Coordinates of C-alpha atoms and ligand atoms in Angstrom, one line a residue:
X153 CA 86.1 -44.9 -61.0
X154 CA 89.8 -45.4 -61.8
X155 CA 91.3 -44.7 -65.3
X156 CA 92.7 -46.8 -66.9
X157 CA 90.5 -49.8 -65.9
X158 CA 87.4 -51.7 -66.9
X159 CA 84.6 -50.6 -64.6
X160 CA 83.1 -54.1 -64.3
X161 CA 85.1 -55.7 -61.5
X162 CA 85.9 -52.6 -59.4
X163 CA 82.9 -52.7 -57.1
X164 CA 80.7 -55.3 -55.3
X165 CA 77.7 -54.3 -57.4
X166 CA 76.6 -57.2 -59.7
X167 CA 74.5 -54.7 -61.7
X168 CA 77.6 -52.7 -62.6
X169 CA 79.6 -55.8 -63.4
X170 CA 77.1 -56.7 -66.1
X171 CA 76.0 -53.2 -67.0
X172 CA 75.1 -52.4 -70.6
X173 CA 74.6 -48.8 -71.6
X174 CA 76.1 -45.4 -71.0
X175 CA 78.6 -44.7 -68.2
X176 CA 80.0 -41.3 -67.5
X177 CA 83.5 -40.2 -66.5
X178 CA 84.4 -36.6 -65.5
X179 CA 87.5 -35.0 -64.2
X180 CA 88.7 -31.4 -63.8
X181 CA 92.4 -30.7 -64.6
X182 CA 94.5 -27.7 -64.3
X183 CA 96.6 -27.0 -67.4
X184 CA 99.9 -25.1 -67.4
X185 CA 99.3 -21.4 -67.8
X186 CA 101.7 -21.0 -70.8
X187 CA 99.6 -23.6 -72.8
X188 CA 96.6 -21.3 -72.4
X189 CA 98.2 -17.9 -73.0
X190 CA 100.1 -18.5 -76.2
X191 CA 96.8 -18.6 -78.0
X192 CA 98.1 -18.7 -81.6
X193 CA 101.1 -20.8 -81.0
X194 CA 100.1 -23.7 -78.9
X195 CA 97.8 -26.5 -79.9
X196 CA 96.3 -28.4 -77.0
X197 CA 95.2 -31.9 -77.7
X198 CA 93.2 -34.4 -75.7
X199 CA 94.0 -38.0 -76.4
X200 CA 92.1 -41.1 -75.2
X201 CA 94.2 -44.3 -75.5
X202 CA 91.0 -46.4 -75.8
X203 CA 87.4 -46.5 -74.5
X204 CA 85.1 -49.5 -75.0
X205 CA 83.0 -49.3 -77.1
X206 CA 81.5 -46.0 -78.2
X207 CA 82.6 -42.7 -76.7
X208 CA 81.6 -39.1 -76.8
X209 CA 83.9 -36.5 -75.3
X210 CA 83.2 -33.0 -74.0
X211 CA 85.5 -30.3 -72.8
X212 CA 84.0 -27.6 -70.6
X213 CA 80.6 -28.8 -71.9
X214 CA 81.5 -28.6 -75.6
X215 CA 81.5 -31.8 -77.5
X216 CA 84.9 -32.3 -79.1
X217 CA 85.0 -35.8 -80.5
X218 CA 83.1 -39.0 -80.8
X219 CA 84.6 -42.4 -81.6
X220 CA 83.3 -45.8 -82.4
X221 CA 85.3 -48.9 -81.4
X222 CA 87.4 -49.9 -78.4
X223 CA 91.1 -50.8 -78.5
X224 CA 92.3 -47.8 -80.6
X225 CA 93.2 -44.2 -79.7
X226 CA 91.4 -41.1 -80.7
X227 CA 92.0 -37.4 -80.1
X228 CA 90.6 -33.9 -80.4
X229 CA 92.1 -30.4 -80.7
X230 CA 90.8 -28.6 -77.7
X231 CA 92.9 -25.4 -78.0
X232 CA 90.1 -22.9 -78.7
X233 CA 88.0 -24.2 -75.8
X234 CA 90.6 -24.2 -73.1
X235 CA 92.3 -21.0 -74.3
X236 CA 88.9 -19.2 -74.2
X237 CA 88.8 -19.5 -70.4
X238 CA 92.4 -19.7 -69.2
X239 CA 91.4 -19.0 -65.6
X240 CA 89.2 -22.0 -65.2
X241 CA 90.0 -25.7 -64.7
X242 CA 89.5 -27.8 -67.8
X243 CA 86.5 -30.1 -67.3
X244 CA 86.8 -33.4 -69.3
X245 CA 83.6 -35.5 -69.6
X246 CA 83.6 -38.8 -71.4
X247 CA 80.5 -40.9 -71.9
X248 CA 81.1 -44.5 -72.9
X249 CA 78.6 -47.0 -74.1
X250 CA 79.4 -50.7 -74.4
X251 CA 76.4 -51.7 -76.4
X252 CA 77.3 -53.8 -79.4
X253 CA 75.3 -54.2 -82.6
X254 CA 75.6 -56.5 -85.7
X255 CA 77.6 -53.8 -87.3
X256 CA 80.2 -53.1 -84.6
X257 CA 83.5 -54.8 -84.3
X258 CA 83.2 -57.0 -82.4
X259 CA 79.5 -57.5 -83.2
X260 CA 76.8 -58.3 -80.7
X261 CA 73.0 -58.1 -80.3
X262 CA 70.6 -56.9 -77.7
X263 CA 67.8 -59.3 -77.0
X264 CA 64.7 -58.2 -75.2
X265 CA 63.1 -61.1 -73.2
X266 CA 59.4 -60.3 -73.3
X267 CA 57.8 -63.3 -71.5
X268 CA 56.7 -61.4 -68.4
X269 CA 56.1 -64.7 -66.6
X270 CA 59.9 -65.2 -66.7
X271 CA 61.5 -61.8 -66.9
X272 CA 60.7 -58.4 -65.5
X273 CA 59.4 -55.7 -67.9
X274 CA 62.1 -54.2 -70.2
X275 CA 64.5 -57.1 -69.4
X276 CA 67.3 -57.5 -72.0
X277 CA 70.6 -59.2 -72.4
X278 CA 73.5 -58.6 -74.7
X279 CA 74.5 -61.7 -76.7
X280 CA 78.0 -62.0 -78.2
X281 CA 79.7 -64.8 -80.1
X282 CA 83.2 -64.3 -78.9
X283 CA 84.8 -66.0 -75.9
X284 CA 86.0 -63.2 -73.6
X285 CA 84.2 -61.0 -71.2
X286 CA 83.0 -57.7 -72.8
X287 CA 84.9 -55.5 -70.3
X288 CA 84.2 -51.8 -70.7
X289 CA 85.2 -48.4 -69.6
X290 CA 88.3 -46.3 -70.3
X291 CA 90.9 -48.9 -70.8
X292 CA 94.0 -46.9 -71.6
X293 CA 95.5 -43.5 -70.4
X294 CA 93.8 -40.2 -71.2
X295 CA 96.3 -37.5 -71.7
X296 CA 96.4 -33.8 -72.6
X297 CA 99.5 -32.8 -74.6
X298 CA 100.6 -29.8 -76.7
X299 CA 102.2 -29.2 -80.1
X300 CA 102.9 -25.9 -81.9
X301 CA 100.1 -24.9 -84.2
X302 CA 102.3 -26.0 -87.1
X303 CA 103.1 -29.6 -86.3
X304 CA 104.2 -33.0 -87.5
X305 CA 100.9 -34.8 -88.0
X306 CA 102.3 -38.2 -89.1
X307 CA 105.4 -40.0 -90.1
X308 CA 105.5 -43.2 -92.1
X309 CA 108.6 -45.3 -92.2
X310 CA 109.3 -48.5 -94.2
X311 CA 112.6 -50.3 -94.5
X312 CA 114.3 -52.4 -97.1
X313 CA 117.7 -54.1 -97.6
X314 CA 119.7 -53.8 -100.7
X315 CA 122.9 -55.8 -100.3
X316 CA 124.7 -54.4 -97.3
X317 CA 122.7 -51.1 -97.4
X318 CA 119.7 -50.6 -95.2
X319 CA 117.1 -48.3 -96.8
X320 CA 114.8 -46.3 -94.6
X321 CA 112.0 -44.7 -96.6
X322 CA 110.0 -42.0 -94.9
X323 CA 107.2 -39.6 -95.4
X324 CA 106.4 -36.7 -93.1
X325 CA 103.1 -35.0 -93.1
X326 CA 102.9 -31.5 -91.7
X327 CA 99.8 -29.5 -90.8
X328 CA 99.4 -25.8 -90.0
X329 CA 101.9 -24.2 -92.3
X330 CA 103.1 -24.4 -95.9
X331 CA 106.3 -22.5 -95.2
X332 CA 108.5 -24.9 -93.4
X333 CA 111.7 -26.8 -93.4
X334 CA 112.5 -30.3 -92.1
X335 CA 115.6 -31.7 -90.7
X336 CA 115.9 -35.5 -90.1
X337 CA 118.5 -37.4 -88.3
X338 CA 118.6 -41.1 -88.1
X339 CA 120.6 -42.1 -85.0
X340 CA 121.9 -45.3 -83.7
X341 CA 120.7 -46.4 -80.3
X342 CA 123.9 -45.0 -78.9
X343 CA 123.2 -41.5 -80.4
X344 CA 125.5 -41.4 -83.4
X345 CA 123.9 -39.9 -86.5
X346 CA 124.1 -42.3 -89.4
X347 CA 122.0 -40.6 -92.1
X348 CA 120.3 -37.2 -92.5
X349 CA 117.5 -35.8 -94.7
X350 CA 115.7 -32.5 -95.5
X351 CA 112.7 -33.5 -97.6
X352 CA 109.2 -34.5 -96.6
X353 CA 109.5 -37.7 -98.6
X354 CA 112.9 -39.4 -98.9
X355 CA 115.2 -42.3 -98.4
X356 CA 118.0 -42.7 -95.9
X357 CA 120.7 -45.2 -96.4
X358 CA 122.7 -47.0 -93.7
X359 CA 125.7 -49.0 -94.7
X360 CA 126.0 -52.3 -92.8
X361 CA 122.9 -51.6 -90.7
X362 CA 122.3 -53.4 -87.4
X363 CA 119.1 -55.2 -88.3
X364 CA 116.0 -55.6 -86.1
X365 CA 115.9 -59.3 -85.3
X366 CA 113.3 -61.3 -83.3
X367 CA 114.0 -62.4 -79.8
X368 CA 116.2 -65.6 -79.7
X369 CA 117.0 -65.3 -83.4
X370 CA 120.1 -63.1 -82.8
X371 CA 122.4 -62.1 -80.0
X372 CA 121.1 -58.5 -80.1
X373 CA 117.4 -58.7 -80.8
X374 CA 115.1 -55.7 -81.2
X375 CA 117.8 -53.3 -82.3
X376 CA 116.3 -49.8 -82.9
X377 CA 117.5 -46.7 -84.7
X378 CA 115.8 -43.5 -83.9
X379 CA 114.5 -41.1 -86.6
X380 CA 114.4 -37.6 -85.2
X381 CA 112.3 -35.3 -87.3
X382 CA 112.5 -31.5 -86.7
X383 CA 110.1 -29.2 -88.2
X384 CA 110.7 -25.4 -88.3
X385 CA 107.7 -23.6 -89.6
X386 CA 106.8 -20.0 -90.2
X387 CA 103.5 -19.1 -88.5
X388 CA 102.6 -15.4 -89.1
X389 CA 105.8 -13.6 -88.0
X390 CA 107.1 -16.4 -85.8
X391 CA 109.3 -19.4 -86.3
X392 CA 108.0 -22.5 -84.4
X393 CA 109.6 -25.8 -83.9
X394 CA 108.1 -29.3 -83.5
X395 CA 110.2 -32.4 -82.9
X396 CA 109.2 -36.0 -83.0
X397 CA 111.3 -39.2 -82.7
X398 CA 110.2 -42.5 -84.2
X399 CA 112.0 -45.8 -83.3
X400 CA 113.0 -47.6 -86.5
X401 CA 113.8 -51.2 -86.8
X402 CA 115.5 -52.1 -90.1
X403 CA 114.1 -55.4 -91.2
X404 CA 112.3 -57.1 -94.1
X405 CA 109.4 -59.5 -94.2
X406 CA 108.6 -61.9 -97.1
X407 CA 106.3 -64.8 -97.5
X408 CA 107.0 -67.7 -99.9
X409 CA 104.8 -70.7 -100.6
X410 CA 106.2 -72.5 -97.5
X411 CA 108.2 -70.0 -95.5
X412 CA 108.0 -66.7 -93.5
X413 CA 111.2 -64.8 -94.0
X414 CA 112.5 -62.1 -91.7
X415 CA 115.6 -60.5 -93.1
X416 CA 115.7 -63.3 -95.6
X417 CA 115.9 -66.0 -92.9
X418 CA 113.1 -68.5 -92.2
X419 CA 111.2 -67.5 -89.1
X420 CA 109.2 -70.0 -87.1
X421 CA 106.6 -68.5 -84.8
X422 CA 106.9 -70.2 -81.4
X423 CA 104.6 -68.2 -79.3
X424 CA 101.3 -67.5 -77.7
X425 CA 97.9 -65.9 -78.0
X426 CA 97.1 -63.4 -75.3
X427 CA 94.3 -61.3 -73.9
X428 CA 94.4 -58.0 -72.2
X429 CA 92.9 -59.5 -69.0
X430 CA 93.5 -59.6 -65.3
X431 CA 91.9 -59.6 -61.9
X432 CA 90.2 -56.4 -60.9
X433 CA 91.4 -54.1 -63.7
X434 CA 89.8 -56.3 -66.5
X435 CA 91.2 -54.9 -69.7
X436 CA 92.7 -51.7 -68.1
X437 CA 96.3 -51.0 -68.7
X438 CA 98.6 -52.0 -65.9
X439 CA 102.3 -51.6 -66.1
X440 CA 103.2 -54.2 -63.5
X441 CA 101.1 -56.8 -65.4
X442 CA 102.7 -55.8 -68.7
X443 CA 106.2 -56.2 -67.2
X444 CA 105.3 -59.5 -65.7
X445 CA 103.9 -60.8 -69.0
X446 CA 107.1 -59.9 -70.9
X447 CA 109.2 -61.6 -68.3
X448 CA 107.1 -64.7 -68.7
X449 CA 107.3 -64.6 -72.5
X450 CA 111.1 -64.4 -72.2
X451 CA 111.2 -67.2 -69.6
X452 CA 109.0 -69.3 -71.9
X453 CA 111.3 -68.7 -74.9
X454 CA 108.3 -67.3 -76.9
X455 CA 109.4 -65.2 -79.9
X456 CA 105.9 -64.0 -80.9
X457 CA 102.3 -63.5 -80.1
X458 CA 99.0 -62.7 -81.8
X459 CA 97.0 -59.8 -80.4
X460 CA 94.0 -62.0 -80.1
X461 CA 91.4 -60.6 -80.6
X462 CA 91.9 -56.8 -80.8
X463 CA 94.8 -54.3 -80.9
X464 CA 96.7 -54.2 -77.6
X465 CA 97.9 -51.1 -75.8
X466 CA 100.7 -49.1 -77.4
X467 CA 102.7 -49.5 -74.3
X468 CA 102.7 -53.3 -75.0
X469 CA 103.6 -52.8 -78.6
X470 CA 106.5 -50.6 -77.7
X471 CA 108.0 -53.4 -75.6
X472 CA 107.6 -55.8 -78.5
X473 CA 109.7 -53.5 -80.7
X474 CA 112.3 -53.2 -78.0
X475 CA 112.6 -56.9 -77.0
X476 CA 112.1 -58.3 -80.5
X477 CA 108.8 -60.1 -79.8
X478 CA 107.2 -60.6 -83.2
X479 CA 103.5 -59.6 -83.5
X480 CA 100.5 -60.7 -85.6
X481 CA 98.4 -57.6 -85.1
X482 CA 94.7 -58.4 -85.0
X483 CA 91.8 -56.1 -85.4
X484 CA 88.6 -56.7 -83.3
X485 CA 86.9 -58.7 -86.1
X486 CA 85.9 -61.4 -83.7
X487 CA 82.5 -63.1 -83.2
X488 CA 81.4 -62.4 -86.8
X489 CA 79.2 -65.4 -87.1
X490 CA 75.9 -64.0 -88.6
X491 CA 75.1 -63.0 -92.1
X492 CA 74.4 -59.4 -91.0
X493 CA 78.0 -59.1 -90.0
X494 CA 79.1 -59.3 -93.6
X495 CA 77.0 -56.5 -95.0
X496 CA 78.0 -53.1 -96.3
X497 CA 77.6 -51.3 -92.9
X498 CA 80.0 -53.8 -91.2
X499 CA 82.4 -53.7 -94.1
X500 CA 82.6 -49.8 -94.1
X501 CA 83.4 -49.9 -90.4
X502 CA 85.9 -52.7 -90.8
X503 CA 87.8 -50.7 -93.4
X504 CA 88.0 -47.7 -91.0
X505 CA 89.2 -49.9 -88.1
X506 CA 92.0 -51.2 -90.3
X507 CA 92.9 -47.7 -91.3
X508 CA 93.1 -46.6 -87.6
X509 CA 95.1 -49.7 -86.7
X510 CA 97.6 -49.2 -89.4
X511 CA 98.0 -45.6 -88.7
X512 CA 98.8 -46.5 -85.1
X513 CA 101.1 -49.5 -85.7
X514 CA 102.5 -49.1 -89.2
X515 CA 106.0 -48.1 -88.0
X516 CA 106.5 -51.0 -85.7
X517 CA 109.1 -53.5 -86.7
X518 CA 107.6 -56.1 -84.4
X519 CA 104.4 -56.1 -86.4
X520 CA 105.0 -58.5 -89.3
X521 CA 101.5 -59.3 -90.3
X522 CA 97.9 -57.9 -90.0
X523 CA 95.1 -60.2 -89.0
X524 CA 91.8 -58.8 -90.1
X525 CA 89.5 -61.3 -88.2
X526 CA 89.3 -64.3 -85.9
X527 CA 87.1 -67.3 -86.8
X528 CA 84.5 -65.4 -88.9
X529 CA 81.8 -67.5 -90.5
X530 CA 84.0 -67.5 -93.7
X531 CA 82.0 -70.3 -95.2
X532 CA 79.1 -67.9 -95.8
X533 CA 79.0 -66.8 -99.4
X534 CA 79.2 -63.0 -98.6
X535 CA 82.5 -63.6 -96.8
X536 CA 84.2 -63.9 -100.2
X537 CA 83.7 -60.3 -101.2
X538 CA 83.9 -59.1 -97.6
X539 CA 87.4 -60.5 -97.0
X540 CA 88.6 -59.7 -100.6
X541 CA 87.7 -56.1 -99.9
X542 CA 89.1 -55.8 -96.4
X543 CA 92.4 -57.5 -97.3
X544 CA 92.8 -55.5 -100.5
X545 CA 92.2 -52.3 -98.5
X546 CA 94.7 -53.3 -95.9
X547 CA 97.3 -54.1 -98.5
X548 CA 96.6 -50.8 -100.3
X549 CA 97.4 -48.8 -97.1
X550 CA 100.3 -51.0 -96.1
X551 CA 101.9 -52.8 -99.1
X552 CA 104.8 -54.0 -96.9
X553 CA 103.2 -56.6 -94.7
X554 CA 101.4 -59.8 -95.4
X555 CA 97.7 -60.1 -94.3
X556 CA 95.8 -63.0 -92.9
X557 CA 92.7 -63.8 -90.9
X558 CA 92.4 -66.7 -88.6
X559 CA 90.1 -69.5 -89.7
X560 CA 88.3 -72.4 -88.1
X561 CA 86.2 -73.1 -91.2
X562 CA 86.4 -76.2 -93.3
X563 CA 89.3 -75.8 -95.8
X564 CA 87.1 -76.6 -98.8
X565 CA 84.4 -74.1 -97.8
X566 CA 86.4 -71.1 -96.6
X567 CA 85.6 -68.1 -98.9
X568 CA 88.2 -65.8 -97.4
X569 CA 91.3 -68.1 -97.6
X570 CA 92.0 -67.3 -101.3
X571 CA 92.9 -63.7 -100.3
X572 CA 95.3 -64.3 -97.4
X573 CA 99.1 -64.6 -97.6
X574 CA 99.4 -67.0 -94.7
X575 CA 96.8 -69.6 -93.7
X576 CA 96.1 -69.4 -90.0
X577 CA 94.1 -72.3 -88.6
X578 CA 92.6 -72.9 -85.2
X579 CA 91.7 -76.4 -84.1
X580 CA 90.8 -78.1 -80.9
X581 CA 91.0 -81.8 -81.6
X582 CA 90.1 -84.0 -78.6
X583 CA 88.4 -81.0 -77.0
X584 CA 85.5 -79.5 -78.9
X585 CA 85.4 -82.6 -81.2
X586 CA 86.1 -86.1 -80.1
X587 CA 86.2 -84.8 -76.5
X588 CA 88.6 -86.9 -74.4
X589 CA 90.1 -88.8 -77.4
X590 CA 93.7 -87.9 -77.3
X591 CA 94.4 -90.8 -79.7
X592 CA 92.9 -89.1 -82.7
X593 CA 94.8 -85.8 -82.5
X594 CA 97.8 -86.8 -84.6
X595 CA 95.7 -88.2 -87.5
X596 CA 93.3 -85.3 -87.5
X597 CA 96.0 -82.7 -87.3
X598 CA 98.0 -84.3 -90.1
X599 CA 94.9 -84.3 -92.3
X600 CA 94.1 -80.7 -91.4
X601 CA 97.6 -79.5 -92.5
X602 CA 97.6 -81.6 -95.7
X603 CA 94.1 -80.4 -96.8
X604 CA 95.0 -76.8 -96.4
X605 CA 98.3 -77.0 -98.0
X606 CA 97.2 -79.0 -101.0
X607 CA 94.4 -76.5 -101.6
X608 CA 96.3 -73.3 -101.2
X609 CA 100.1 -73.9 -101.3
X610 CA 100.6 -71.2 -98.7
X611 CA 102.5 -71.4 -95.4
X612 CA 100.4 -72.4 -92.4
X613 CA 100.4 -71.3 -88.8
X614 CA 98.6 -73.4 -86.1
X615 CA 97.2 -70.2 -84.7
X616 CA 95.3 -71.8 -81.8
X617 CA 95.3 -75.2 -80.1
X618 CA 95.0 -76.2 -76.4
X619 CA 92.8 -77.5 -73.7
X620 CA 91.3 -76.2 -70.5
X621 CA 93.1 -77.1 -67.3
X622 CA 91.8 -76.1 -63.9
X623 CA 94.9 -75.3 -61.9
X624 CA 95.5 -78.0 -59.3
X625 CA 93.1 -80.5 -60.9
X626 CA 94.9 -83.9 -61.4
X627 CA 94.0 -87.1 -63.2
X628 CA 96.1 -90.0 -64.4
X629 CA 95.2 -91.3 -66.9
X630 CA 94.6 -87.8 -68.2
X631 CA 91.0 -86.7 -68.2
X632 CA 89.6 -83.4 -69.5
X633 CA 90.1 -80.3 -67.4
X634 CA 93.1 -81.8 -65.5
X635 CA 96.6 -80.4 -65.8
X636 CA 97.7 -83.8 -67.2
X637 CA 95.2 -83.6 -70.0
X638 CA 96.4 -80.2 -71.1
X639 CA 100.0 -81.5 -71.2
X640 CA 98.9 -84.6 -73.2
X641 CA 97.1 -82.5 -75.8
X642 CA 100.1 -80.3 -76.3
X643 CA 102.4 -83.3 -76.7
X644 CA 100.1 -84.9 -79.3
X645 CA 100.1 -81.6 -81.3
X646 CA 103.8 -81.2 -81.0
X647 CA 104.5 -84.6 -82.5
X648 CA 102.7 -83.5 -85.8
X649 CA 104.1 -80.0 -85.7
X650 CA 107.6 -81.4 -85.6
X651 CA 107.1 -83.2 -88.9
X652 CA 105.2 -80.4 -90.6
X653 CA 107.4 -77.5 -89.6
X654 CA 110.1 -79.1 -91.8
X655 CA 107.7 -78.7 -94.7
X656 CA 105.3 -75.7 -94.7
X657 CA 104.1 -75.1 -91.1
X658 CA 105.7 -71.8 -90.0
X659 CA 104.4 -71.5 -86.5
X660 CA 102.5 -72.6 -83.5
X661 CA 100.7 -70.3 -81.1
X662 CA 99.2 -71.8 -77.9
X663 CA 95.7 -70.9 -76.8
X664 CA 96.2 -69.3 -74.3
X665 CA 99.0 -67.5 -72.5
X666 CA 96.9 -67.1 -69.4
X667 CA 93.4 -68.0 -68.1
X668 CA 91.0 -65.2 -68.8
X669 CA 87.5 -64.1 -68.0
X670 CA 84.5 -64.9 -70.2
X671 CA 80.8 -64.6 -70.0
X672 CA 79.3 -67.1 -67.6
X673 CA 78.5 -70.5 -69.4
X674 CA 78.2 -74.1 -68.5
X675 CA 81.6 -74.8 -70.2
X676 CA 83.4 -72.0 -68.4
X677 CA 84.6 -72.2 -64.8
X678 CA 85.1 -68.6 -63.8
X679 CA 86.4 -68.0 -67.3
X680 CA 88.4 -69.9 -69.9
X681 CA 91.1 -72.1 -68.4
X682 CA 93.2 -72.8 -71.4
X683 CA 96.0 -70.7 -70.0
X684 CA 99.4 -72.3 -69.6
X685 CA 99.6 -69.7 -66.8
X686 CA 96.7 -69.0 -64.4
X687 CA 95.1 -65.6 -64.5
X688 CA 97.5 -64.6 -61.7
X689 CA 100.4 -65.6 -64.0
X690 CA 101.5 -68.8 -62.1
X691 CA 102.6 -71.6 -64.4
X692 CA 100.7 -74.8 -64.9
X693 CA 102.7 -77.9 -65.9
X694 CA 101.9 -77.1 -69.6
X695 CA 104.1 -74.0 -69.3
X696 CA 107.1 -76.1 -68.5
X697 CA 106.5 -78.4 -71.4
X698 CA 106.2 -75.4 -73.8
X699 CA 109.3 -73.8 -72.2
X700 CA 111.4 -76.8 -73.0
X701 CA 110.1 -77.0 -76.5
X702 CA 110.4 -73.3 -77.3
X703 CA 114.0 -73.1 -76.2
X704 CA 114.8 -76.2 -78.3
X705 CA 113.1 -74.6 -81.3
X706 CA 115.0 -71.4 -80.7
X707 CA 118.3 -73.3 -80.8
X708 CA 117.3 -74.9 -84.1
X709 CA 116.0 -71.8 -85.8
X710 CA 118.2 -68.9 -84.6
X711 CA 120.9 -67.4 -86.9
X712 CA 123.6 -67.9 -84.2
X713 CA 126.6 -70.0 -85.1
X714 CA 125.8 -73.8 -84.6
X715 CA 128.2 -73.9 -81.6
X716 CA 126.3 -71.2 -79.7
X717 CA 123.2 -72.4 -77.9
X718 CA 120.6 -70.7 -75.9
X719 CA 120.0 -71.9 -72.4
X720 CA 116.8 -71.3 -70.5
X721 CA 117.1 -68.0 -68.6
Ligands
GCB24 C1 88.6 -70.2 -80.3 C2 88.6 -68.8 -80.2 C3 89.0 -68.2 -78.8 C4 88.4 -69.1 -77.7 C5 88.9 -70.5 -77.9 C6 88.3 -71.4 -76.8 O1 88.7 -70.8 -81.3 O2 89.3 -68.1 -81.2 O3 88.6 -66.9 -78.7 O4 88.7 -68.6 -76.5 O5 88.6 -71.0 -79.1 O6 88.9 -71.7 -75.8 O7 87.2 -71.9 -77.1

């Protein structure tokens, strides 16, 4: 079985495609000799980028780590095990189980179907209330790397602006020695050192900094400085050195009652919702696919996306930082529709997932907001305390970013909305409600925005809207599932968005960037077809409509002088 990849679509075996339970991966690797000889100086670490959903890892038969939750990395110090038998290959065994429960994120249930006149003995299915295929396996790279035994464990960077001074606050945590010194250099992209530091906690100042700007908001988007942190530590009689470099984008984020400000300028999200999803590899990381998707985002004139409905690969996030694609970083709180999903067990796990996500993505300038869930049953009374707690915890760990969750609840009955900084609303007028009635979209959308704004006086993002279109299916007048209908829905939404974006609507994210696989259902034709691109990343007519719109929006909302205009690439 290849890694990284979902195991589901690799073979012709239908049982493996829908398999629920334990799968086992094993590989022997030869590690460089000097990693194994330097017993007291080298720390050998095994890191798994993500495994869906629950994983247990052994090295040479010894259990080294277990981890709950897909989409986020975990690691184990394996030094003592591999250094104990330097002559042998290192055997890595990873067992992965994709069974979901009411307390996992996302949640799911196992249902035993006991009527033996209909189902064989022991027959069960896994039910989920989210709309994407529960791909499983080892989805991201597994690597073995080394550090010295005294090492840089973590670096936290936050940035601020004070007049023409860029302030880079940092905190370095060191493990393995209490006798050490640090040397920090903040370098421009081109290498020149602009500030230095020696303390574990400090502030670096940059005069007239080059700010990190979103794509299409500035002629030089995604500008990154590099903070190089050098640790020299005394370990027994020896001096060891560890070096780590963090990309730093100097930028600020603020939310007012009607605006989202990046570097003090109003930012309008014109972007997409995505999935990690493609033929054959499922949710497995694929560099060619990632590069293609970023090219399509740029072509489209999209300045942002939401990581619907779980954290995406670090490789993707790195490119967002580099290209200036703004991210709403969402945790896997999706499909939380039952009362059991709001109990203490779920809550405790949700808090841990937010901690892991923030630890991974906190230094990324592209991440401007955390989303703690998608379309939970937030009208249930326990959702009030649940979201109050998750959001307060998220803000306590990261006080620098706004927090939201994405709602499709009625504005008057949503118990989580009082705690968010930005209201994110999903709606599918003329699709799931009033199916086929394009003529009611404008009225209903207008009412939706006014109700939310009058209740909360917080800026609003239309975080999902769209319609299924089966590529190549035509109908005039537009009927549901045709390419023409998808275009018509978009245009009706845009008419209202164009009015409301002048007031308090701060963004629009189409559902979805590309068609994607779901469970089989009577409403799904080999998956969800709301993509503006097919699953193979070919444009439907809706992609061209959005492309025209996004480039126009870019010209209106960028900080370039009025005479300078963007032209479609
Ligand atoms: C939604 C969900 C998304 C679905 C989409 C749809 O509201 O957030 O996960 O895929 O609707 O197409 O039904």
